[in-house]
Amino acid sequence: MNLSTKQHFQKAEREGYAIGQFNVSTADQIKAIMKVAVKLKSPVIFGTSEGERDFLGVREAVKLCEAYEEETGLPIILNADHTKSADKVEEALKAGYNSIHFDGSELDYEENIKQTKYVVQMCARFSPDISVEGELGHLAGVSKIIKEKVEIKPEYYTDPAQAADFVARTGVDRMAIIIGNSHGISIDEPKLDIERLAQSYTLLKGKAVIVLHGGSGIPDDQIQASIQNGIRKINVNTELRAAFHDTLKKVLDETDETTPYKYLVSAMDAMGNVVDNKIMLFGSANKA
Ligand code: 13P
């Protein structure tokens, strides 16, 4: 039976696993990730930030996903990651995205509620099946290898009671929270506040699923603890970028190969290996 986008997250909640969001900006990344998702029979989320989808093309991203869905029978969720304006939400919806992350976390609390609620209503008008994610707290860092310390101040963390209020007042399906996570891989090992997550889970269970951004560089045991305490979607970008980049650089440095479909294969496979490990860790294999 084909599940709707929202039902995929409900199934993850019922069965206690997380679905990986893998950020992409090129067709070969999508191809490499699909190869692994098919092998592991896992549902998959492709995340495209505003910059990533401006490069790939919103219609192109949708059409590629549709083609892979038809060809493989595997469910694909295409998420407009960190979308900062209603115009950009509308652009993604019109192209056919089935998932929206509206990121109003830089706004003040009431303005974040107002704009997120507007987006939730806009998405519902497009289709009742579009799953919407909101965000609260401050997510530090950027999706790259950061060769210094990334400070995560106490005020960056999401307050569980405020997250519950935010969900009730906006109607979002998913809630991105900050519990010590940040974008990118810095020199410090992340330390997730699992106790704070557990408090959010108690308040949000059955109302919205909880999302962990900044999934790169977090030790496996902390990822497992986060899933045990309610995380149902985990975003990964930097580890994919690094695997692709480092392998491609090595191949180009070491060979004279000029044919893209030859020199890209190792980079795609290296990135695929990261995805394979994440899907196994997140528990979404055989859940498609
Ligand atoms: P990382 O780059 O740290 O994996 O974070 C990705 C992310 O959260 C995308 O929204």
PDB file of C-alpha atoms and ligand atoms in Angstrom, residues 21 23 81-82 101 139 142-144 182-185 212-217 235-239, ligand 1:
ATOM      1  CA  GLN A  21      17.047  13.307   5.054  1.00  0.00           C
ATOM      2  CA  ASN A  23      20.773  16.832   1.268  1.00  0.00           C
ATOM      3  CA  ASP A  81      14.909  22.407   3.570  1.00  0.00           C
ATOM      4  CA  HIS A  82      15.379  25.665   5.568  1.00  0.00           C
ATOM      5  CA  HIS A 101      10.590  22.948   6.131  1.00  0.00           C
ATOM      6  CA  LEU A 139      20.937  26.116  14.960  1.00  0.00           C
ATOM      7  CA  VAL A 142      27.146  25.656   8.448  1.00  0.00           C
ATOM      8  CA  SER A 143      27.193  22.383   6.510  1.00  0.00           C
ATOM      9  CA  LYS A 144      30.933  21.994   6.065  1.00  0.00           C
ATOM     10  CA  SER A 182      24.594  22.216  14.966  1.00  0.00           C
ATOM     11  CA  HIS A 183      25.240  22.247  11.223  1.00  0.00           C
ATOM     12  CA  GLY A 184      28.578  20.922  10.029  1.00  0.00           C
ATOM     13  CA  ILE A 185      31.392  19.004  11.688  1.00  0.00           C
ATOM     14  CA  LEU A 212      17.174  16.412  14.354  1.00  0.00           C
ATOM     15  CA  HIS A 213      19.147  18.747  12.109  1.00  0.00           C
ATOM     16  CA  GLY A 214      22.918  18.674  11.902  1.00  0.00           C
ATOM     17  CA  GLY A 215      23.118  14.866  11.799  1.00  0.00           C
ATOM     18  CA  SER A 216      26.756  14.835  10.627  1.00  0.00           C
ATOM     19  CA  GLY A 217      29.476  14.021  13.125  1.00  0.00           C
ATOM     20  CA  ASN A 235      19.145  15.496   8.403  1.00  0.00           C
ATOM     21  CA  VAL A 236      22.582  14.691   7.035  1.00  0.00           C
ATOM     22  CA  ASN A 237      24.558  16.871   4.682  1.00  0.00           C
ATOM     23  CA  THR A 238      28.203  17.576   5.627  1.00  0.00           C
ATOM     24  CA  GLU A 239      29.254  13.920   5.825  1.00  0.00           C
TER      25      GLU A 239
HETATM   26  P1  13P B   1      24.817  18.584   8.659  1.00  0.00           P
HETATM   27  O1  13P B   1      25.441  19.315   7.505  1.00  0.00           O
HETATM   28  O2  13P B   1      25.464  18.888   9.949  1.00  0.00           O
HETATM   29  O3  13P B   1      24.720  17.116   8.392  1.00  0.00           O
HETATM   30  O4  13P B   1      23.312  19.128   8.785  1.00  0.00           O
HETATM   31  C1  13P B   1      22.418  18.962   7.728  1.00  0.00           C
HETATM   32  C2  13P B   1      21.104  19.571   8.009  1.00  0.00           C
HETATM   33  O5  13P B   1      20.689  19.722   9.136  1.00  0.00           O
HETATM   34  C3  13P B   1      20.291  19.984   6.836  1.00  0.00           C
HETATM   35  O6  13P B   1      19.120  20.634   7.200  1.00  0.00           O
END
